[in-house]
CSV table of C-alpha atoms and ligand atoms in Angstrom, one decimal:
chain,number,residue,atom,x,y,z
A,1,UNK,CA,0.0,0.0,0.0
A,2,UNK,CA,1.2,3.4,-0.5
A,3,UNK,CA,0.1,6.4,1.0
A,4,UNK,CA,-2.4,7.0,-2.5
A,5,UNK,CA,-4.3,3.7,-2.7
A,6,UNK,CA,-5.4,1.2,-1.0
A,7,UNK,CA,-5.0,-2.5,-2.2
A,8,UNK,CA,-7.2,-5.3,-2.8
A,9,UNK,CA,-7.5,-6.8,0.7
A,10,UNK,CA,-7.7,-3.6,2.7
A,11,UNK,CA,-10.9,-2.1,0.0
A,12,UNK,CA,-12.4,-5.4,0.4
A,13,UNK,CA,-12.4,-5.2,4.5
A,14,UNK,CA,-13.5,-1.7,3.8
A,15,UNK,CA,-16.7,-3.0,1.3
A,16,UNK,CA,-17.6,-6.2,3.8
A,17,UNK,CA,-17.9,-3.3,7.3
A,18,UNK,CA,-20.0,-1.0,4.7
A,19,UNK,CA,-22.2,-4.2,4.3
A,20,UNK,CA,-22.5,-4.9,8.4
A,21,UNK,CA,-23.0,-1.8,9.6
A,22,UNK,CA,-25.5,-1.0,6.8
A,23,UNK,CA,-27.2,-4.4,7.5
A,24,UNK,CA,-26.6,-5.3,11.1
A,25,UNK,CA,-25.7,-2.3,12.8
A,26,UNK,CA,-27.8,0.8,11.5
A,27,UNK,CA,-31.0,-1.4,12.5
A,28,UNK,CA,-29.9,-1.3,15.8
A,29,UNK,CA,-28.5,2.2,16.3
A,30,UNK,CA,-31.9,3.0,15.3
A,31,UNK,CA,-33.1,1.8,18.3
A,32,UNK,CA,-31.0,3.1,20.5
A,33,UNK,CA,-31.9,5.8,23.3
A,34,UNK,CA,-30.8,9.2,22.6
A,35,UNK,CA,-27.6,10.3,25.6
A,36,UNK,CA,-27.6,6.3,26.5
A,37,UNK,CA,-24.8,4.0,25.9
A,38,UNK,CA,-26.5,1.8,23.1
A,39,UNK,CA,-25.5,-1.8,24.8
A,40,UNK,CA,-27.2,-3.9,22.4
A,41,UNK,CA,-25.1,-2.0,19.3
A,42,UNK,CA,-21.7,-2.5,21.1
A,43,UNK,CA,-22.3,-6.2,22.0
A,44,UNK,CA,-23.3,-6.6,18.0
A,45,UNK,CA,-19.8,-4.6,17.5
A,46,UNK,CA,-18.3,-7.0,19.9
A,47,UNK,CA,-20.1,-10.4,18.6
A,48,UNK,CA,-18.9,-9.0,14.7
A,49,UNK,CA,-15.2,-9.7,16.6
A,50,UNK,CA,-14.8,-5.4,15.4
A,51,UNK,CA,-14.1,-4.3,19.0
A,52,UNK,CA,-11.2,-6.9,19.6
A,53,UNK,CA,-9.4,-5.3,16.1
A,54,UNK,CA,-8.7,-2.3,18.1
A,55,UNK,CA,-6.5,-4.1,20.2
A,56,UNK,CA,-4.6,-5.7,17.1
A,57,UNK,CA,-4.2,-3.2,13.9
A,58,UNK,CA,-2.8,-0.4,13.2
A,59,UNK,CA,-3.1,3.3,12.6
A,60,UNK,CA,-4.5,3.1,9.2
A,61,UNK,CA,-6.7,-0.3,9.8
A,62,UNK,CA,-7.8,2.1,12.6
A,63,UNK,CA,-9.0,4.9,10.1
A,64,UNK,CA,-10.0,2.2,7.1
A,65,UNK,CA,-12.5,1.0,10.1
A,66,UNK,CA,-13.9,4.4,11.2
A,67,UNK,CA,-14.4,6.0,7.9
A,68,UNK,CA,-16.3,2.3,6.7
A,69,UNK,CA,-18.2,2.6,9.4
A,70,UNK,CA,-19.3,6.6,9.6
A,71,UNK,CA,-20.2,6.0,5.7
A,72,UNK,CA,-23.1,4.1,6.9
A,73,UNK,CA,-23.8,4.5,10.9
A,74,UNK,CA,-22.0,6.6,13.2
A,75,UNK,CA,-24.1,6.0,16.1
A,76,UNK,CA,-21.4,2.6,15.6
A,77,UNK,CA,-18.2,4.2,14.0
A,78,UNK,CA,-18.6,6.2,17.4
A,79,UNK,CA,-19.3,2.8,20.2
A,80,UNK,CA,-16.6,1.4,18.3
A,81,UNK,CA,-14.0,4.4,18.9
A,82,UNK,CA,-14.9,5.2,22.3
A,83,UNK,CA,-14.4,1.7,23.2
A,84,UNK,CA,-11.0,2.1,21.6
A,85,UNK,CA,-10.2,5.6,23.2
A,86,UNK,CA,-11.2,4.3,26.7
A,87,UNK,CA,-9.5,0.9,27.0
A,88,UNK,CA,-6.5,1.9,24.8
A,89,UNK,CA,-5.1,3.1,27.9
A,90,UNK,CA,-5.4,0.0,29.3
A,91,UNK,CA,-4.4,-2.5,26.6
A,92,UNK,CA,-1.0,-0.4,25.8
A,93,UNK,CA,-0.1,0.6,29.7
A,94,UNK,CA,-1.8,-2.0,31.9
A,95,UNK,CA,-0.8,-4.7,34.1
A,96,UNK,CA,-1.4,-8.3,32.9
A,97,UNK,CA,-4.2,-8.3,35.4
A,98,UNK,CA,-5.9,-5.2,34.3
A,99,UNK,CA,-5.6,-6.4,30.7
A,100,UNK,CA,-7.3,-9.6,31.6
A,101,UNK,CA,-10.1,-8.7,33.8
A,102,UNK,CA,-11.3,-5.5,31.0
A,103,UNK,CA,-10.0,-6.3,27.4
A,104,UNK,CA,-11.8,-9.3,26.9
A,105,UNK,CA,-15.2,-7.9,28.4
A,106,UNK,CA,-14.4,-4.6,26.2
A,107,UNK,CA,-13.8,-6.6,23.0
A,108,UNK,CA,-17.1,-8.9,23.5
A,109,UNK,CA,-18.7,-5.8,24.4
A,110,UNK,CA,-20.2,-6.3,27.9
A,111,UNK,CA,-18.0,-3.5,29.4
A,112,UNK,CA,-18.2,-0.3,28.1
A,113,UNK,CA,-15.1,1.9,28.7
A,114,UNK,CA,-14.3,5.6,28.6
A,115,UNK,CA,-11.6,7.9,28.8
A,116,UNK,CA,-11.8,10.9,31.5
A,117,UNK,CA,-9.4,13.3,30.7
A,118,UNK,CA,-11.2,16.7,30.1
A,119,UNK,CA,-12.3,18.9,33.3
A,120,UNK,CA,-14.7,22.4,33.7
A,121,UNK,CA,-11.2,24.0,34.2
A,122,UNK,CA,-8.9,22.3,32.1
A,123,UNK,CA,-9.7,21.1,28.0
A,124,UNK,CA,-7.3,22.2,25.6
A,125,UNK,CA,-5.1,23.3,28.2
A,126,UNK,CA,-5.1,19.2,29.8
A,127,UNK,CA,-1.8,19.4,31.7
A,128,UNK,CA,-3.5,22.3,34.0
A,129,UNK,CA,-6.4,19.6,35.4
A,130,UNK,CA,-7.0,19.5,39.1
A,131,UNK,CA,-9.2,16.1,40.0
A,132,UNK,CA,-6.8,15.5,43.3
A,133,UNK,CA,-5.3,12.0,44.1
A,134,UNK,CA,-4.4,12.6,47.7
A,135,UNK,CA,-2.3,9.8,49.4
A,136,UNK,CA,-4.0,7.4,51.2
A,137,UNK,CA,-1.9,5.4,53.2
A,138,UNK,CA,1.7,3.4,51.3
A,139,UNK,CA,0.5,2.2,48.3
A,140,UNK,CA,-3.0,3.9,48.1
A,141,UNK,CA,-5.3,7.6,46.9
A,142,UNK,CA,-8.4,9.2,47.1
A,143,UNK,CA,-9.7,11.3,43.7
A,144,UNK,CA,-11.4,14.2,44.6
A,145,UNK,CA,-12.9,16.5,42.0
A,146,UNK,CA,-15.1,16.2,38.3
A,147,UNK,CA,-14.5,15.4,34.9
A,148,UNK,CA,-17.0,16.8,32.6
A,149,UNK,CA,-17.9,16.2,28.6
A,150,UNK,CA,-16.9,12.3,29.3
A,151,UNK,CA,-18.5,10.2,26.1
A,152,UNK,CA,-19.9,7.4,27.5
A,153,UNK,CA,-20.0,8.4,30.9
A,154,UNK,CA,-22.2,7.9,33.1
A,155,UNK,CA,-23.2,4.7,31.4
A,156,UNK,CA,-19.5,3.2,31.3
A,157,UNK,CA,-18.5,-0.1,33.0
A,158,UNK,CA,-14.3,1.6,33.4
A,159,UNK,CA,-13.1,4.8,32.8
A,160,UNK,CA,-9.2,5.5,32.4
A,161,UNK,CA,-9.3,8.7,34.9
A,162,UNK,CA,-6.3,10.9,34.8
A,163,UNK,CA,-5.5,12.8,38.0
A,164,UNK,CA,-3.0,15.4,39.7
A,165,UNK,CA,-0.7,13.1,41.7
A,166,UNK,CA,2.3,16.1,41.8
A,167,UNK,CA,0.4,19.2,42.8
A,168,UNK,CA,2.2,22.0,40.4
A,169,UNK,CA,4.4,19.8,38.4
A,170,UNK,CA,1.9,20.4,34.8
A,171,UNK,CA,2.3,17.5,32.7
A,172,UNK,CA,5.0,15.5,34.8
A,173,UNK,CA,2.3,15.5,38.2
A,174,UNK,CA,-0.5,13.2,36.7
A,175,UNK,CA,-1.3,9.7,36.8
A,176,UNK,CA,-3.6,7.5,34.8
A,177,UNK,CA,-5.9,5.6,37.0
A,178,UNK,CA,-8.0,2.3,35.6
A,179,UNK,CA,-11.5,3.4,37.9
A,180,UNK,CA,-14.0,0.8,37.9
A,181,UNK,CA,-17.6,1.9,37.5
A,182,UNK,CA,-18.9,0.8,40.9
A,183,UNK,CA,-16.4,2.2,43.2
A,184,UNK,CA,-17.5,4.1,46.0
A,185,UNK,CA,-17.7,8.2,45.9
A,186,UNK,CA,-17.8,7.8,41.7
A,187,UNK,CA,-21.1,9.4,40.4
A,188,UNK,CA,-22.2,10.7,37.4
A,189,UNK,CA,-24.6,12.5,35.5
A,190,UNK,CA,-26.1,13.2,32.1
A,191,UNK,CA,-25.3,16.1,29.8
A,192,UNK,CA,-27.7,17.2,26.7
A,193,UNK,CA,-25.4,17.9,24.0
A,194,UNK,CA,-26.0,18.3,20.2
A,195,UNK,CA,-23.9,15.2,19.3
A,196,UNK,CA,-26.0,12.5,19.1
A,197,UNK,CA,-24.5,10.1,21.6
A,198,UNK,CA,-23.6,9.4,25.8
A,199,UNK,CA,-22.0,12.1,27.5
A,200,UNK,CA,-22.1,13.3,31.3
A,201,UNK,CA,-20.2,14.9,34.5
A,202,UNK,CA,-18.6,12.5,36.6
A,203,UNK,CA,-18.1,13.5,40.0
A,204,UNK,CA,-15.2,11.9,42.2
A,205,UNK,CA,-16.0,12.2,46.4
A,206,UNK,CA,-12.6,10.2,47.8
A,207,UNK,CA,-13.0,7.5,45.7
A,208,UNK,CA,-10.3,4.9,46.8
A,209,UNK,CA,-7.5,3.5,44.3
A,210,UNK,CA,-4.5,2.0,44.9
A,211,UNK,CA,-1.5,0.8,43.0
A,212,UNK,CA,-3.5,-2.2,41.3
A,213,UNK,CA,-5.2,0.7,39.7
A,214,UNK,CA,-2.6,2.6,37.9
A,215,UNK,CA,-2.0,2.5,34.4
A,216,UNK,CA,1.8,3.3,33.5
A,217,UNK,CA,3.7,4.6,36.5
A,218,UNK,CA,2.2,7.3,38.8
A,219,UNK,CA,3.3,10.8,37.5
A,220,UNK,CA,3.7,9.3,34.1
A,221,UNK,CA,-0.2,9.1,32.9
A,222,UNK,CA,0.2,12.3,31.1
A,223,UNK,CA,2.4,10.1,28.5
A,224,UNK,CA,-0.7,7.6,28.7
A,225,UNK,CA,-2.9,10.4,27.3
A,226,UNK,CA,-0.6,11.6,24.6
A,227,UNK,CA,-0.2,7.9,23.7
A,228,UNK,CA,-3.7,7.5,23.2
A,229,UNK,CA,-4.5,10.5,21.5
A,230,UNK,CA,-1.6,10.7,19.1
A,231,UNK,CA,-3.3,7.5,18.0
A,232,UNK,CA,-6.5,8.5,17.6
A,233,UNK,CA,-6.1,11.8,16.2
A,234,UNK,CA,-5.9,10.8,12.5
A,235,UNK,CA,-8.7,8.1,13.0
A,236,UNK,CA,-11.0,11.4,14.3
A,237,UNK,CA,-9.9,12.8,11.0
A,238,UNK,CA,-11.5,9.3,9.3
A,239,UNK,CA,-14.4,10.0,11.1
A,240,UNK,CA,-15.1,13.1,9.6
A,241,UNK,CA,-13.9,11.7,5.9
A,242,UNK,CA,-16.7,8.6,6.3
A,243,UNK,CA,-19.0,11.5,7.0
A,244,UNK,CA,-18.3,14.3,4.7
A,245,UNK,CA,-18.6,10.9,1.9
A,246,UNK,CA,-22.2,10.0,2.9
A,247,UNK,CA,-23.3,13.5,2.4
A,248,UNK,CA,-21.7,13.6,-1.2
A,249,UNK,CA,-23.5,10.6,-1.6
A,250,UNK,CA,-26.1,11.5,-1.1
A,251,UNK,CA,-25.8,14.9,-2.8
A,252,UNK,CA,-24.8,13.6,-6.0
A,253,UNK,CA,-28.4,11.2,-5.7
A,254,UNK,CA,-30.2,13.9,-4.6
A,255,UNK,CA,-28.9,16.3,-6.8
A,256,UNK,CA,-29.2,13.8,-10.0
A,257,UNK,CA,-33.2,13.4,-9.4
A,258,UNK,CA,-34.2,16.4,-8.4
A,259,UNK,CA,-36.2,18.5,-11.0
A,260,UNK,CA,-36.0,22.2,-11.1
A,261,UNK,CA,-36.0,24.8,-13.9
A,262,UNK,CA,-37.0,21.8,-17.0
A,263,UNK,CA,-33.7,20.0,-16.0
A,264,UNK,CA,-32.4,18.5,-13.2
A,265,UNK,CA,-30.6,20.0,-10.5
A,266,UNK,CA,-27.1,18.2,-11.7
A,267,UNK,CA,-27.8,20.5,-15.0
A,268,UNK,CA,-27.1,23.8,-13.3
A,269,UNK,CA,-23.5,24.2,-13.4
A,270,UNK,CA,-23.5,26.2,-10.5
A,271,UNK,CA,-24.9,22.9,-8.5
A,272,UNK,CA,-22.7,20.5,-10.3
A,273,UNK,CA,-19.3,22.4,-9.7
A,274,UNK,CA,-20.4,22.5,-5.8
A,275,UNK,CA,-20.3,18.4,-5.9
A,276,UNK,CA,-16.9,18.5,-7.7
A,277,UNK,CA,-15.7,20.8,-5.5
A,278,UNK,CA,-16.7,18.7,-2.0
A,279,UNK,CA,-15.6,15.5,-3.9
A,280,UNK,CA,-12.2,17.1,-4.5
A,281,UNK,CA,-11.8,18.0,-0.7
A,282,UNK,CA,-13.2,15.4,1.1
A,283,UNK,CA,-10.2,13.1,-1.5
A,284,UNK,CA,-7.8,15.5,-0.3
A,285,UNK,CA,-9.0,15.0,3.5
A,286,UNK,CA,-8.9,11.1,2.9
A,287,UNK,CA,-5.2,10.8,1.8
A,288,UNK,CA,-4.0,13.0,4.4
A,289,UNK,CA,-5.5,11.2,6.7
A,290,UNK,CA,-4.2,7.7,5.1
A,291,UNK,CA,-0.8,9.4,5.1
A,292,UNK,CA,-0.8,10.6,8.6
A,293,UNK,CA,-1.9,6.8,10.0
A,294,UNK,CA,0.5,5.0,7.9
A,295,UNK,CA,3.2,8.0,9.1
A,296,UNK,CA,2.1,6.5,12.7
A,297,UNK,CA,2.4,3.1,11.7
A,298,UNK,CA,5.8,3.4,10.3
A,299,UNK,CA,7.1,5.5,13.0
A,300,UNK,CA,8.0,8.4,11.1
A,301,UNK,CA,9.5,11.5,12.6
A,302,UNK,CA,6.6,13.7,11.7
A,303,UNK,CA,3.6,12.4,12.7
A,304,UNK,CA,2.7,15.0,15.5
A,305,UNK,CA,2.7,17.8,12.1
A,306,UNK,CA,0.9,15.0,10.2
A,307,UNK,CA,-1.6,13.7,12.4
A,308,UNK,CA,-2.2,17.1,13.5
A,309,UNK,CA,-2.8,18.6,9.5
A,310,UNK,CA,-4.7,15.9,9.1
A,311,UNK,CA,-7.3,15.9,11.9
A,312,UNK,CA,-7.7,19.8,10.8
A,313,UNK,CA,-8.4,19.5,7.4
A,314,UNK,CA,-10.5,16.6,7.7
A,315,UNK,CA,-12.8,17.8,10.3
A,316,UNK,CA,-13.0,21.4,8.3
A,317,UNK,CA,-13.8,19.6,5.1
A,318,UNK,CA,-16.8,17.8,6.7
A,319,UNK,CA,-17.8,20.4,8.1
A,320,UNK,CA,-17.9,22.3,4.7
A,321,UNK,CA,-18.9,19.1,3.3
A,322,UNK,CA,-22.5,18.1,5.4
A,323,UNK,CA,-22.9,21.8,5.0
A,324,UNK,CA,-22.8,22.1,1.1
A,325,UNK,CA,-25.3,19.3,1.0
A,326,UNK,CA,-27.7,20.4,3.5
A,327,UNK,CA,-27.4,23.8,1.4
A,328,UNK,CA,-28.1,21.7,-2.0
A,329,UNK,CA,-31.0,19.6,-0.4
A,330,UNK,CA,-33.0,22.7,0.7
A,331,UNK,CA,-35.9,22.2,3.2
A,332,UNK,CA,-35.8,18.0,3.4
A,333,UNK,CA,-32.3,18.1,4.9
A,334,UNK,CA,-33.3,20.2,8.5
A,335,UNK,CA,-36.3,17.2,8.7
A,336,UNK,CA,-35.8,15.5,12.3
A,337,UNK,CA,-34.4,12.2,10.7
A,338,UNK,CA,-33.0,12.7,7.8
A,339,UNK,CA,-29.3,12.0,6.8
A,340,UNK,CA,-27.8,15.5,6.8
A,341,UNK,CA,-29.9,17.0,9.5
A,342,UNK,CA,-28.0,14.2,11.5
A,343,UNK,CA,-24.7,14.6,9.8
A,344,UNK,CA,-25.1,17.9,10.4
A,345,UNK,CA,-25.8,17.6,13.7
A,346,UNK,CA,-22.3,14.4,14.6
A,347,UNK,CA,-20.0,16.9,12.5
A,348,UNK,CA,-19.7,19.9,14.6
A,349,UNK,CA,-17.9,17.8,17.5
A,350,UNK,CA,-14.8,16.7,16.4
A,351,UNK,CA,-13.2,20.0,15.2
A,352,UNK,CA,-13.5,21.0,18.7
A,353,UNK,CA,-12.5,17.4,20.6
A,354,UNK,CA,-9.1,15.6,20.6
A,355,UNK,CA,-7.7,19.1,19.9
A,356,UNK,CA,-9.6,22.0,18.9
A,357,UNK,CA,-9.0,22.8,15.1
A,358,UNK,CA,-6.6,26.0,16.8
A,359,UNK,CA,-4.6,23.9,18.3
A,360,UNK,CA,-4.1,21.8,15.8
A,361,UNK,CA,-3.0,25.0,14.1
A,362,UNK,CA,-0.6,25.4,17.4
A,363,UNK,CA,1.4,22.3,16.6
A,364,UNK,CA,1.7,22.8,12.8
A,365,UNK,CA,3.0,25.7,13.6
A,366,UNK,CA,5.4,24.9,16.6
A,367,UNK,CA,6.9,21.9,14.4
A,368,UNK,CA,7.3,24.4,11.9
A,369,UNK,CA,9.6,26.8,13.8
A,370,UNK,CA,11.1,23.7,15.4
A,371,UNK,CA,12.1,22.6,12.0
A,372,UNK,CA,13.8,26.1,11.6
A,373,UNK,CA,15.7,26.1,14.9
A,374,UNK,CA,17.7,22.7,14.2
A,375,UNK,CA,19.3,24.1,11.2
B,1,FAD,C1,-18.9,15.7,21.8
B,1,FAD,C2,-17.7,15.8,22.7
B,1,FAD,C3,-17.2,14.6,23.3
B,1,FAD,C4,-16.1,14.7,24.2
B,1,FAD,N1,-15.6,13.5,24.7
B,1,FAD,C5,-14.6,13.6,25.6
B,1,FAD,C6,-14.1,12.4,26.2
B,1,FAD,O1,-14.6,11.3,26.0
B,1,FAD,N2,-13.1,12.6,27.2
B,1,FAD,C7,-12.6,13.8,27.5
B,1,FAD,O2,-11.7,13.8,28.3
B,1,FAD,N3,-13.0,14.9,26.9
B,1,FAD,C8,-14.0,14.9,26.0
B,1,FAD,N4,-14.5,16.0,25.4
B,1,FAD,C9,-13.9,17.3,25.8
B,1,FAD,C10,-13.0,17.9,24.7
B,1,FAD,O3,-11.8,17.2,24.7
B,1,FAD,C11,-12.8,19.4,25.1
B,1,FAD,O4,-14.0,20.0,24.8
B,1,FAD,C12,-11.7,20.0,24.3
B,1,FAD,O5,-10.4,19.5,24.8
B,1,FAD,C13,-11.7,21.5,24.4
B,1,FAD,O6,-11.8,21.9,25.7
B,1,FAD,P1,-12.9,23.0,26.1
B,1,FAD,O7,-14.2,22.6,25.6
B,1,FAD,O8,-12.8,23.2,27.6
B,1,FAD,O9,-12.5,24.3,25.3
B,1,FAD,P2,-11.4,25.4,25.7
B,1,FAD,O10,-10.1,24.7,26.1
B,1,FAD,O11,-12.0,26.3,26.7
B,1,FAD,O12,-11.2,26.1,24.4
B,1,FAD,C14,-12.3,26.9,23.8
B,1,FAD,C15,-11.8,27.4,22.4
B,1,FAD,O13,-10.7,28.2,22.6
B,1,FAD,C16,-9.8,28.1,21.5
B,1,FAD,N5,-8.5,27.7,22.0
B,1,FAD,C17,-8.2,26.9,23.0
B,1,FAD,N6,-6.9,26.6,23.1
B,1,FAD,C18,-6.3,27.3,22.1
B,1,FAD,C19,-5.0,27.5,21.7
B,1,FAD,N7,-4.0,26.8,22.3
B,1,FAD,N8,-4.8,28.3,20.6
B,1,FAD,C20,-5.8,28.9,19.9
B,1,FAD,N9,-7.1,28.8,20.3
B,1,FAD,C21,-7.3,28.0,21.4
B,1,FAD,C22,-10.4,27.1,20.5
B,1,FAD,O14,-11.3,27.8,19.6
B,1,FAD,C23,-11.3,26.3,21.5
B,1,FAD,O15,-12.3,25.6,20.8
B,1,FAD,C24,-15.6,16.0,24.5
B,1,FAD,C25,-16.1,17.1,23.9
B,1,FAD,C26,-17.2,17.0,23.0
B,1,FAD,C27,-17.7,18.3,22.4
């Protein structure tokens, strides 16, 4: 494979998880309750053995799987990543215990995981959060404090908490915790947000964790969240791509039937150059991300200025994208239901999560001048 196409095997995989999620997935994400963890969907992921690839492939298998599955259901391009984002933690840092008591109830899809990272007082700016893990005698702690715009949470079965263990040390003072669900002092609650799936508060009083619990080394879980995210960055870019695709999709249907003016919509040039012009961008999106994962997967110096153009660009483009072709639907697009209005609705998410679009920008720029300063 190069960076440009894909090979036979690889747009095969991508054809066969088109075919599931259209066929046995979408029915059941249609189902599923509105802010709640959709168990049913994520034990089908599990039961289609999908949940136990993120354990096993790459970067670009990663992104090949997201932007399948977004093309034809994001309610399950999105169980599947959160699953991924929440127990990646786990399955790359853990202890051969806390690999074998979650990843196998992740991958079959009983446990639902998620990954707490974000607080009121500290999003892009991570390495300023607060949630306090206070000694508690030799080899335990006590989390005090919230988390808030957790997917998944408060529905979760495991979160991957990340707390200040080195008060004032930034980045080098936080450890990565592996919380159960049921401890005591954990609550949560629900937030109503415009993306379409599980999200809450989660609100730690002294909850009790000890060294069993840590994923990594204590003082070292900010590496654990990098880690994580520098994997899934480019995949949130494949996200987008599988997205900004099913609304040119459809656009190019919609636009090829629709009569207006004694012709068809396609027939005004001014319609027809507006489908070229999102097919040419959401391409460009797709490659960049396909050259940031495989970047990732081969180790390459630059993925940080890769990963991070290609999370920006695609998210922008599907923005513009879903946008475009509510525009060239008119009216029947903003219908409760229909295809764009809920495109519409999953797109405006990711250019803020994982790294707002700005600071994307940030570290295009800072590898930029870095580049500079080692000459
Ligand atoms: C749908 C959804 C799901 C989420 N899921 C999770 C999850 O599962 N786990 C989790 O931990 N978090 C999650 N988050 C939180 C997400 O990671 C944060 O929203 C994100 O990090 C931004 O933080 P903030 O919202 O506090 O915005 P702020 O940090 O307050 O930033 C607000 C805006 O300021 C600008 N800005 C910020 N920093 C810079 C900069 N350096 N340079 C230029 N401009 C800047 C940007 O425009 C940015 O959008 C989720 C968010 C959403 C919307």
């Amino acid at each position: 494979m190069t960076a440009f196409s894909l090979d036979e095997a690889q747009l095969a995989r991508c054809a066969e998880l088109r075919t599931l999620a259209a066929g046995r997935l979408r029915p059941l994400a249609g189902k599923g309750e509105p802010g709640r963890v959709n168990r049913a969907l994520v034990a089908e992921l599990g039961a289609l053995g999908l949940l136990s690839r993120l354990f096993t492939v790459g970067a670009l298998e990663l992104c090949l799987m997201r932007e399948s599955l977004a093309r034809e259901c994001t309610e399950a391009e999105t169980a599947l990543a959160l699953q991924g984002l929440g127990a990646h933690p786990v399955h790359a840092h853990g202890t051969p215990e806390q690999r074998d008591r979650w990843l196998p109830r992740v991958s079959d899809g009983t446990a639902v995981a998620a990954f707490a990272l974000s607080e009121p007082g500290a999003g892009s700016d991570a390495a300023a959060l607060s949630l306090g893990a206070e000694r508690d005698g030799p080899d335990g702690w006590r989390l005090t404090g919230e988390k808030c715009w957790i997917s998944n949470a408060p529905d979760a079965d495991l979160y991957t908490v990340f707390a200040r263990t080195t008060p004032g040390a930034g980045a080098r003072g936080v450890t990565a915790f592996l919380v159960p669900a049921d401890r005591p002092g954990l609550t949560g609650s629900r937030l109503d947000m415009l993306a379409p799936h599980a999200i809450g508060s989660l609100s730690f009083d002294g909850v009790p964790v000890t060294a069993a619990d840590v994923l990594g080394e204590p003082d070292a879980g900010f590496r654990v969240a990098m880690d994580t995210l520098n994997l899934f960055r480019p995949s949130v870019g494949a996200f987008a791509v599988g997205m900004a695709q099913a609304a040119l999709d459809a656009t190019v249907a919609h636009t090829a039937r629709r009569g207006a003016f004694g012709g068809r919509l396609q027939d005004l040039q001014a319609v027809a150059h507006q489908v070229a012009e999102m097919s040419v961008r959401t391409e460009a999106a797709r490659l960049m991300v396909y050259a940031a994962a495989t970047a990732y997967d081969e180790g390459a110096p630059d993925v940080p200025r890769r990963s991070a153009m290609a999370k920006l660009l695609a998210t922008e483009t599907a923005q513009y994208v879903v946008d475009t072709a509510v525009q060239l639907h008119g009216a029947r697009a903003l219908c409760r239901g229909h295809l764009l209005e809920h495109l519409y609705r999953e797109v405006r998410a990711p250019r803020i999560y994982e790294g707002a679009s700005e600071v994307q920008r940030g570290i295009i720029a800072k590898e930029l001048y870095k580049t500079l300063e080692a000459r």
